Amino acid sequence: MPNRAFSSGRHSPPAHSVRDCWHPIMRLLLLPILLIGFLPAVSHAASDNPATIASSQPKIDAAQAQQLLSVLNDDTKRKQFVTTLTNLSAAQNATKQTSLPDQLLNSLSSFGNQTIQKLHVLGQGIIQFRDIGPWLNKVWHNNDLQTEIFRILVRVVIMIVGSAVLFQAMRFVLRVPREKLSKIAEDSNRRQIHQEAQRLQKVSQTSSSTDDTQNDDGTPPNTAEQTLKDISLEEQLRRQGALSRLLICLRRAPYALGNAALDCLSILMFPLMALLIQSLDPSPDEQTLHSIWTIAWLSGVGMGAWIILLRIFLAPNQPWFRLTILNDYPAKFFYKALRHIGFIIAWGSTALIVLHDCTLPTSVSSGLEKLLALAVHLTIAIMILQSRGIIEHACKQAGRNNKRITSLMQLVARTWWIAALFFDLALWLVWAADIQGGYESILRLFIRTCIALIIMRVISIIFYGGLSRLTRSLSEWKLSKDTQNRVLRYYPLAYRLVSIIMFFLTVLALAIAWGAPVYSLIGHQTLGAQLFSSIITIVIALLVGVVAWEIVNVTIENQIRRLGQQDSAEQKTRMARLRTLQPMFRILLLIILVIVIGLTVLSQLGINTAPLLASASIFGVALGFGSQKLVQDFISGIFLLMENALTVGDSVTLNGTYGAVEKLSLRSVHIRANDGSINIFSFSSLNQVTNYNRDFSRAMIAIDVSYDTDTDEAIRVMLDIAKGMREDPQFAPLIIDDFNLWGVASLNDYSVTIKGTFPTTTSGRWPVEWQFYRRVKKRFEECGIDIPFPTQTLNIHRIDGVKGATEASNHQQSEAKPS
């Protein structure tokens, strides 16, 4: 604790460079430009200008006035004139009814032009450099004036250079006593810090030993009282540490004042140099002496005294001379910033006085004075932005020391720099523009702004708190995990939407607080009201579309999930059918939502949707004639799917092609055949659909035996095979009932056919059938049952006679050939 009480710069806040501050400065400078458009003083000055009013009024000569009187006195001509004016007004009103984007662009353009005009008027009132041209011309052609200005500038340069040399020489002479004084002050400061640290440590140890003694008495300690004692002890040590630091700072006063006295000897070199120039100048004049003594007293003594005062209280590089309890980092920061401000004021004012002595016109000097003040205020603005980290660190430290003001300190840390920048730039604007009652207006504007920000803070707490509470209460709505995740996906978007709404509400509240003509922007039958109504309508349409989309999708997914949790085969089938129809429903719903919301948005943007609807109707009629087949495919597919004729994964035969359903689209079905090929059929072309995956299936068994085989023996073997397959754990789940023997079905040319069926599941037909045939083959071979195959016996009579006739014919043919 003692070490923390006397630490120097251990907890330094983050630094903000000048480069990091340019963007906030530019954004802040944009605010007065927008506010100038609503400044009543400037607009009042511009509106009351007689020259402007006179130039804007048209002039009517006597002949035109006489003609107008003749028209008004004649009833017929007067009626014609009124009719003409009525038609002209109606035509102008019809012309003004443009689309919303055009009205918005026109309003922005008008506002920009008015703001530029008022900025121009304000700039002319603040800075007037029109007299600088004649002055330069006068100096260029007047040799005596050139000589006078040259004499003043030469003395000024001699004054600055000579004072700097004498100043550095005096500091060199006083270097040894200053170092000795610094050494003595540093040793004294270190000794005092060590003594105070030991004292605080003894106080802490004494309190701890007292508590230990009370605990050794055997009395059970009270936890609440012990906690209060610990808190009070910590508070006491903290206050004693702060008091000790303050006492140490006060004990540094003699050394700090001694060091300041040595610095005063150095700054006295400026008046000494001015006195030497006045004494040695052969031809001094009033303007030259005024410029020299201005440098001596304002830039020399004034700036030097300011730096001495800063070193007494801040002492950035020598904390043993510092009379404040600041740490090293804030002391260095404020010393550097305040020194820059003093340098700009001192040397800037000196330069203005010297230029005034050089016969610079008063109007130009006044403009330069306002620019100098602007430079000072901008430097203060940079210091404010760079000190945000320091003030935030101090506010957090104050909040940790006193828990009751933690929220207040957090609010101050976030908003203090905005108020400081506002007052900094507003004070300069009121002074530079010479606005009557400007300071009262600034105070009134600040109070209104604070009230508006407090109201918006309460509204933001309600909005953001309600959004967070809504997301936390999702678990109480008995929603599934997937539904909650779908809702939470929109939380970032909803948060961003609330942020945008709060931004516009804040801008509106600030505009009302600043006296902007809000009613003329968002009043009845204005562009703002129309824009606001259009935005609200578009947002509501989008929200309704999103809610409808999510409700439909969540309902379908919940239904699919509920059907999937049931063991019924019928429910499984319904789930598969619903899963098949889900993509079609989503595409159809998306098309409907896009069309409805798109037309709503276009209508709110001021685009006439009647031609679009007419074009869509014509296109729909043409599309209906040209795509009858496509519509037929779509409608046929809807009915097929609604009737549960096809689902993905079914084994089907479509138009004689067997395969598995792989994909269902809006107009076609994709079949994967056994050879791996894809067969695509449009729904309208399906004349016959054979589905092997509905409810159950049957393995069709047909066995052929020879006529010599005992059919009863063959039937017994088939029943034994069926019984064995029912008991086989591999095939038992695929068989749903006993083997159904039909008996001898037919007597063929060379075989006897025995048929039967095996009731199976939809996926067990082919495995059961193939396994049954395999076992029949093996058992028939074991039992000696002959499986016939097609044979044909030829009986040829008198084969010898045919052979002899063939040989005689061949002999006759050989003799008939010529030799």
CSV table of N, CA and C in Angstrom, one decimal, residues 684-775:
chain,number,residue,atom,x,y,z
A,684,SER,N,-45.3,-35.0,-66.5
A,684,SER,CA,-46.4,-35.2,-67.4
A,684,SER,C,-46.2,-36.4,-68.3
A,685,SER,N,-45.0,-36.9,-68.4
A,685,SER,CA,-44.7,-38.0,-69.3
A,685,SER,C,-44.9,-39.4,-68.6
A,686,LEU,N,-45.2,-39.4,-67.3
A,686,LEU,CA,-45.3,-40.6,-66.6
A,686,LEU,C,-46.6,-41.2,-66.7
A,687,ASN,N,-46.7,-42.2,-67.6
A,687,ASN,CA,-48.0,-42.9,-67.8
A,687,ASN,C,-48.2,-44.0,-66.8
A,688,GLN,N,-47.1,-44.6,-66.3
A,688,GLN,CA,-47.2,-45.7,-65.3
A,688,GLN,C,-46.1,-45.6,-64.3
A,689,VAL,N,-46.4,-45.6,-63.1
A,689,VAL,CA,-45.5,-45.5,-62.0
A,689,VAL,C,-45.6,-46.7,-61.1
A,690,THR,N,-44.5,-47.5,-61.0
A,690,THR,CA,-44.5,-48.7,-60.2
A,690,THR,C,-43.5,-48.4,-59.1
A,691,ASN,N,-44.0,-48.4,-57.8
A,691,ASN,CA,-43.2,-48.1,-56.7
A,691,ASN,C,-43.1,-49.4,-55.8
A,692,TYR,N,-41.9,-49.7,-55.5
A,692,TYR,CA,-41.6,-51.0,-54.7
A,692,TYR,C,-41.4,-50.7,-53.2
A,693,ASN,N,-41.6,-49.4,-52.8
A,693,ASN,CA,-41.3,-49.1,-51.4
A,693,ASN,C,-42.6,-48.5,-50.7
A,694,ARG,N,-43.7,-49.2,-50.9
A,694,ARG,CA,-44.9,-48.7,-50.2
A,694,ARG,C,-45.4,-49.8,-49.3
A,695,ASP,N,-45.4,-49.6,-48.1
A,695,ASP,CA,-46.0,-50.5,-47.0
A,695,ASP,C,-45.2,-51.8,-46.9
A,696,PHE,N,-45.3,-52.7,-47.8
A,696,PHE,CA,-44.6,-54.0,-47.8
A,696,PHE,C,-44.3,-54.4,-49.2
A,697,SER,N,-43.7,-55.6,-49.3
A,697,SER,CA,-43.3,-56.2,-50.6
A,697,SER,C,-43.4,-57.7,-50.5
A,698,ARG,N,-43.4,-58.4,-51.6
A,698,ARG,CA,-43.4,-59.8,-51.7
A,698,ARG,C,-42.3,-60.3,-52.6
A,699,ALA,N,-41.6,-61.3,-52.1
A,699,ALA,CA,-40.6,-62.0,-52.9
A,699,ALA,C,-41.3,-63.1,-53.7
A,700,MET,N,-41.4,-63.0,-55.0
A,700,MET,CA,-42.1,-63.9,-55.8
A,700,MET,C,-41.2,-65.1,-56.1
A,701,ILE,N,-41.6,-66.3,-55.6
A,701,ILE,CA,-40.8,-67.5,-55.8
A,701,ILE,C,-41.4,-68.4,-56.8
A,702,ALA,N,-40.7,-68.8,-57.9
A,702,ALA,CA,-41.2,-69.7,-58.9
A,702,ALA,C,-40.0,-70.7,-59.2
A,703,ILE,N,-40.3,-72.0,-58.9
A,703,ILE,CA,-39.3,-73.1,-59.0
A,703,ILE,C,-39.8,-74.1,-60.0
A,704,ASP,N,-38.9,-74.5,-61.0
A,704,ASP,CA,-39.2,-75.5,-62.0
A,704,ASP,C,-38.5,-76.8,-61.7
A,705,VAL,N,-39.3,-77.9,-61.7
A,705,VAL,CA,-38.7,-79.2,-61.5
A,705,VAL,C,-39.1,-80.1,-62.7
A,706,SER,N,-38.4,-81.2,-62.9
A,706,SER,CA,-38.7,-82.1,-64.0
A,706,SER,C,-39.9,-83.0,-63.7
A,707,TYR,N,-40.4,-83.6,-64.8
A,707,TYR,CA,-41.6,-84.4,-64.6
A,707,TYR,C,-41.3,-85.7,-63.8
A,708,ASP,N,-40.0,-86.1,-63.7
A,708,ASP,CA,-39.7,-87.3,-62.9
A,708,ASP,C,-39.6,-87.0,-61.4
A,709,THR,N,-39.7,-85.7,-61.1
A,709,THR,CA,-39.5,-85.3,-59.6
A,709,THR,C,-40.9,-85.4,-58.9
A,710,ASP,N,-40.8,-85.8,-57.7
A,710,ASP,CA,-42.0,-85.9,-56.8
A,710,ASP,C,-42.2,-84.4,-56.3
A,711,THR,N,-43.4,-83.9,-56.7
A,711,THR,CA,-43.7,-82.5,-56.4
A,711,THR,C,-43.9,-82.3,-54.9
A,712,ASP,N,-44.4,-83.3,-54.2
A,712,ASP,CA,-44.5,-83.2,-52.7
A,712,ASP,C,-43.2,-83.1,-52.1
A,713,GLU,N,-42.2,-83.9,-52.6
A,713,GLU,CA,-40.9,-83.8,-52.0
A,713,GLU,C,-40.3,-82.4,-52.2
A,714,ALA,N,-40.5,-81.9,-53.4
A,714,ALA,CA,-40.0,-80.5,-53.8
A,714,ALA,C,-40.6,-79.5,-52.9
A,715,ILE,N,-41.9,-79.6,-52.6
A,715,ILE,CA,-42.6,-78.6,-51.8
A,715,ILE,C,-42.1,-78.7,-50.4
A,716,ARG,N,-41.8,-79.9,-49.9
A,716,ARG,CA,-41.3,-80.1,-48.5
A,716,ARG,C,-40.0,-79.4,-48.4
A,717,VAL,N,-39.1,-79.6,-49.4
A,717,VAL,CA,-37.8,-78.9,-49.3
A,717,VAL,C,-38.0,-77.4,-49.3
A,718,MET,N,-38.9,-76.9,-50.1
A,718,MET,CA,-39.1,-75.4,-50.2
A,718,MET,C,-39.6,-74.9,-48.8
A,719,LEU,N,-40.5,-75.6,-48.2
A,719,LEU,CA,-41.0,-75.2,-46.9
A,719,LEU,C,-39.9,-75.2,-45.8
A,720,ASP,N,-39.0,-76.2,-45.9
A,720,ASP,CA,-37.9,-76.3,-45.0
A,720,ASP,C,-36.9,-75.1,-45.2
A,721,ILE,N,-36.7,-74.7,-46.4
A,721,ILE,CA,-35.9,-73.6,-46.7
A,721,ILE,C,-36.5,-72.3,-46.2
A,722,ALA,N,-37.8,-72.1,-46.3
A,722,ALA,CA,-38.5,-70.9,-45.8
A,722,ALA,C,-38.4,-70.9,-44.3
A,723,LYS,N,-38.6,-72.0,-43.6
A,723,LYS,CA,-38.5,-72.1,-42.2
A,723,LYS,C,-37.1,-71.7,-41.7
A,724,GLY,N,-36.1,-72.2,-42.4
A,724,GLY,CA,-34.7,-71.8,-42.0
A,724,GLY,C,-34.4,-70.3,-42.2
A,725,MET,N,-35.0,-69.8,-43.2
A,725,MET,CA,-34.7,-68.3,-43.4
A,725,MET,C,-35.5,-67.5,-42.4
A,726,ARG,N,-36.6,-68.0,-41.9
A,726,ARG,CA,-37.3,-67.2,-40.8
A,726,ARG,C,-36.5,-67.3,-39.5
A,727,GLU,N,-35.7,-68.4,-39.3
A,727,GLU,CA,-34.9,-68.5,-38.1
A,727,GLU,C,-33.5,-67.9,-38.3
A,728,ASP,N,-33.2,-67.5,-39.5
A,728,ASP,CA,-31.8,-66.9,-39.7
A,728,ASP,C,-31.8,-65.5,-39.2
A,729,PRO,N,-31.0,-65.1,-38.3
A,729,PRO,CA,-31.0,-63.7,-37.8
A,729,PRO,C,-30.7,-62.6,-38.8
A,730,GLN,N,-30.0,-63.1,-39.9
A,730,GLN,CA,-29.7,-62.1,-41.0
A,730,GLN,C,-30.9,-61.7,-41.8
A,731,PHE,N,-31.8,-62.7,-42.0
A,731,PHE,CA,-33.0,-62.4,-42.9
A,731,PHE,C,-34.3,-62.4,-42.1
A,732,ALA,N,-34.3,-62.7,-40.9
A,732,ALA,CA,-35.6,-62.7,-40.1
A,732,ALA,C,-36.1,-61.3,-40.0
A,733,PRO,N,-35.3,-60.2,-39.9
A,733,PRO,CA,-35.9,-58.8,-39.8
A,733,PRO,C,-36.5,-58.4,-41.1
A,734,LEU,N,-36.1,-59.1,-42.3
A,734,LEU,CA,-36.6,-58.7,-43.6
A,734,LEU,C,-37.9,-59.4,-43.9
A,735,ILE,N,-38.3,-60.4,-43.2
A,735,ILE,CA,-39.5,-61.2,-43.5
A,735,ILE,C,-40.5,-60.9,-42.5
A,736,ILE,N,-41.7,-60.6,-43.0
A,736,ILE,CA,-42.8,-60.1,-42.1
A,736,ILE,C,-43.9,-61.2,-41.9
A,737,ASP,N,-43.8,-62.3,-42.6
A,737,ASP,CA,-44.8,-63.4,-42.5
A,737,ASP,C,-44.3,-64.7,-43.0
A,738,ASP,N,-45.0,-65.8,-42.8
A,738,ASP,CA,-44.6,-67.1,-43.2
A,738,ASP,C,-44.7,-67.2,-44.7
A,739,PHE,N,-44.0,-68.2,-45.2
A,739,PHE,CA,-44.0,-68.5,-46.7
A,739,PHE,C,-45.4,-68.9,-47.1
A,740,ASN,N,-45.9,-68.3,-48.2
A,740,ASN,CA,-47.2,-68.6,-48.7
A,740,ASN,C,-47.1,-69.4,-49.9
A,741,LEU,N,-47.4,-70.8,-49.8
A,741,LEU,CA,-47.2,-71.7,-50.9
A,741,LEU,C,-48.5,-71.6,-51.8
A,742,TRP,N,-48.3,-71.4,-53.0
A,742,TRP,CA,-49.4,-71.4,-53.9
A,742,TRP,C,-49.7,-72.8,-54.5
A,743,GLY,N,-48.6,-73.6,-54.6
A,743,GLY,CA,-48.7,-74.9,-55.2
A,743,GLY,C,-48.2,-75.0,-56.6
A,744,VAL,N,-48.6,-76.1,-57.3
A,744,VAL,CA,-48.2,-76.3,-58.7
A,744,VAL,C,-49.0,-75.4,-59.5
A,745,ALA,N,-48.2,-74.5,-60.2
A,745,ALA,CA,-48.9,-73.4,-60.9
A,745,ALA,C,-49.1,-73.7,-62.4
A,746,SER,N,-48.2,-74.5,-63.0
A,746,SER,CA,-48.3,-74.8,-64.4
A,746,SER,C,-47.5,-76.0,-64.8
A,747,LEU,N,-47.9,-76.7,-65.9
A,747,LEU,CA,-47.2,-77.9,-66.4
A,747,LEU,C,-46.6,-77.4,-67.8
A,748,ASN,N,-45.4,-77.2,-67.8
A,748,ASN,CA,-44.7,-76.7,-69.0
A,748,ASN,C,-44.3,-77.8,-70.0
A,749,ASP,N,-43.6,-77.4,-71.0
A,749,ASP,CA,-43.2,-78.4,-72.0
A,749,ASP,C,-42.2,-79.4,-71.4
A,750,TYR,N,-41.3,-78.9,-70.6
A,750,TYR,CA,-40.3,-79.8,-70.1
A,750,TYR,C,-40.1,-79.7,-68.6
A,751,SER,N,-41.0,-78.9,-67.9
A,751,SER,CA,-40.9,-78.7,-66.4
A,751,SER,C,-42.3,-78.5,-65.8
A,752,VAL,N,-42.2,-78.7,-64.5
A,752,VAL,CA,-43.4,-78.4,-63.6
A,752,VAL,C,-43.1,-77.2,-62.7
A,753,THR,N,-43.9,-76.2,-62.7
A,753,THR,CA,-43.6,-74.9,-62.0
A,753,THR,C,-44.4,-74.9,-60.7
A,754,ILE,N,-43.7,-74.7,-59.6
A,754,ILE,CA,-44.2,-74.5,-58.2
A,754,ILE,C,-44.0,-73.1,-57.8
A,755,LYS,N,-45.1,-72.4,-57.4
A,755,LYS,CA,-45.0,-71.0,-57.0
A,755,LYS,C,-45.4,-70.7,-55.6
A,756,GLY,N,-44.8,-69.6,-55.0
A,756,GLY,CA,-45.2,-69.2,-53.7
A,756,GLY,C,-44.7,-67.7,-53.5
A,757,THR,N,-45.1,-67.1,-52.4
A,757,THR,CA,-44.6,-65.8,-52.1
A,757,THR,C,-44.1,-65.7,-50.6
A,758,PHE,N,-43.2,-64.7,-50.4
A,758,PHE,CA,-42.6,-64.5,-49.1
A,758,PHE,C,-42.9,-63.0,-48.8
A,759,PRO,N,-43.8,-62.7,-47.9
A,759,PRO,CA,-44.0,-61.3,-47.5
A,759,PRO,C,-42.8,-60.7,-46.8
A,760,THR,N,-42.3,-59.6,-47.3
A,760,THR,CA,-41.1,-59.0,-46.8
A,760,THR,C,-41.3,-57.5,-46.6
A,761,THR,N,-40.3,-56.9,-46.0
A,761,THR,CA,-40.3,-55.4,-46.0
A,761,THR,C,-40.0,-54.9,-47.3
A,762,THR,N,-40.2,-53.5,-47.5
A,762,THR,CA,-40.0,-52.9,-48.8
A,762,THR,C,-38.5,-53.0,-49.2
A,763,SER,N,-37.6,-53.1,-48.3
A,763,SER,CA,-36.2,-53.2,-48.6
A,763,SER,C,-35.7,-54.6,-48.6
A,764,GLY,N,-36.5,-55.6,-48.3
A,764,GLY,CA,-36.1,-57.0,-48.1
A,764,GLY,C,-36.5,-57.9,-49.2
A,765,ARG,N,-37.2,-57.4,-50.3
A,765,ARG,CA,-37.7,-58.3,-51.3
A,765,ARG,C,-36.6,-59.0,-52.0
A,766,TRP,N,-35.6,-58.2,-52.6
A,766,TRP,CA,-34.6,-58.8,-53.4
A,766,TRP,C,-33.6,-59.6,-52.6
A,767,PRO,N,-33.2,-59.2,-51.4
A,767,PRO,CA,-32.3,-60.1,-50.7
A,767,PRO,C,-32.9,-61.4,-50.3
A,768,VAL,N,-34.2,-61.4,-49.9
A,768,VAL,CA,-34.9,-62.6,-49.5
A,768,VAL,C,-35.0,-63.5,-50.8
A,769,GLU,N,-35.4,-62.9,-51.9
A,769,GLU,CA,-35.6,-63.7,-53.1
A,769,GLU,C,-34.3,-64.4,-53.6
A,770,TRP,N,-33.3,-63.6,-53.6
A,770,TRP,CA,-32.0,-64.1,-54.1
A,770,TRP,C,-31.5,-65.2,-53.1
A,771,GLN,N,-31.6,-65.0,-51.8
A,771,GLN,CA,-31.1,-66.0,-50.9
A,771,GLN,C,-32.0,-67.3,-51.0
A,772,PHE,N,-33.3,-67.2,-51.2
A,772,PHE,CA,-34.1,-68.3,-51.3
A,772,PHE,C,-33.7,-69.2,-52.5
A,773,TYR,N,-33.5,-68.5,-53.7
A,773,TYR,CA,-33.0,-69.3,-54.9
A,773,TYR,C,-31.7,-69.9,-54.6
A,774,ARG,N,-30.8,-69.3,-53.9
A,774,ARG,CA,-29.5,-69.9,-53.7
A,774,ARG,C,-29.6,-71.2,-52.8
A,775,ARG,N,-30.5,-71.1,-51.8
A,775,ARG,CA,-30.6,-72.3,-51.0
A,775,ARG,C,-31.4,-73.4,-51.7
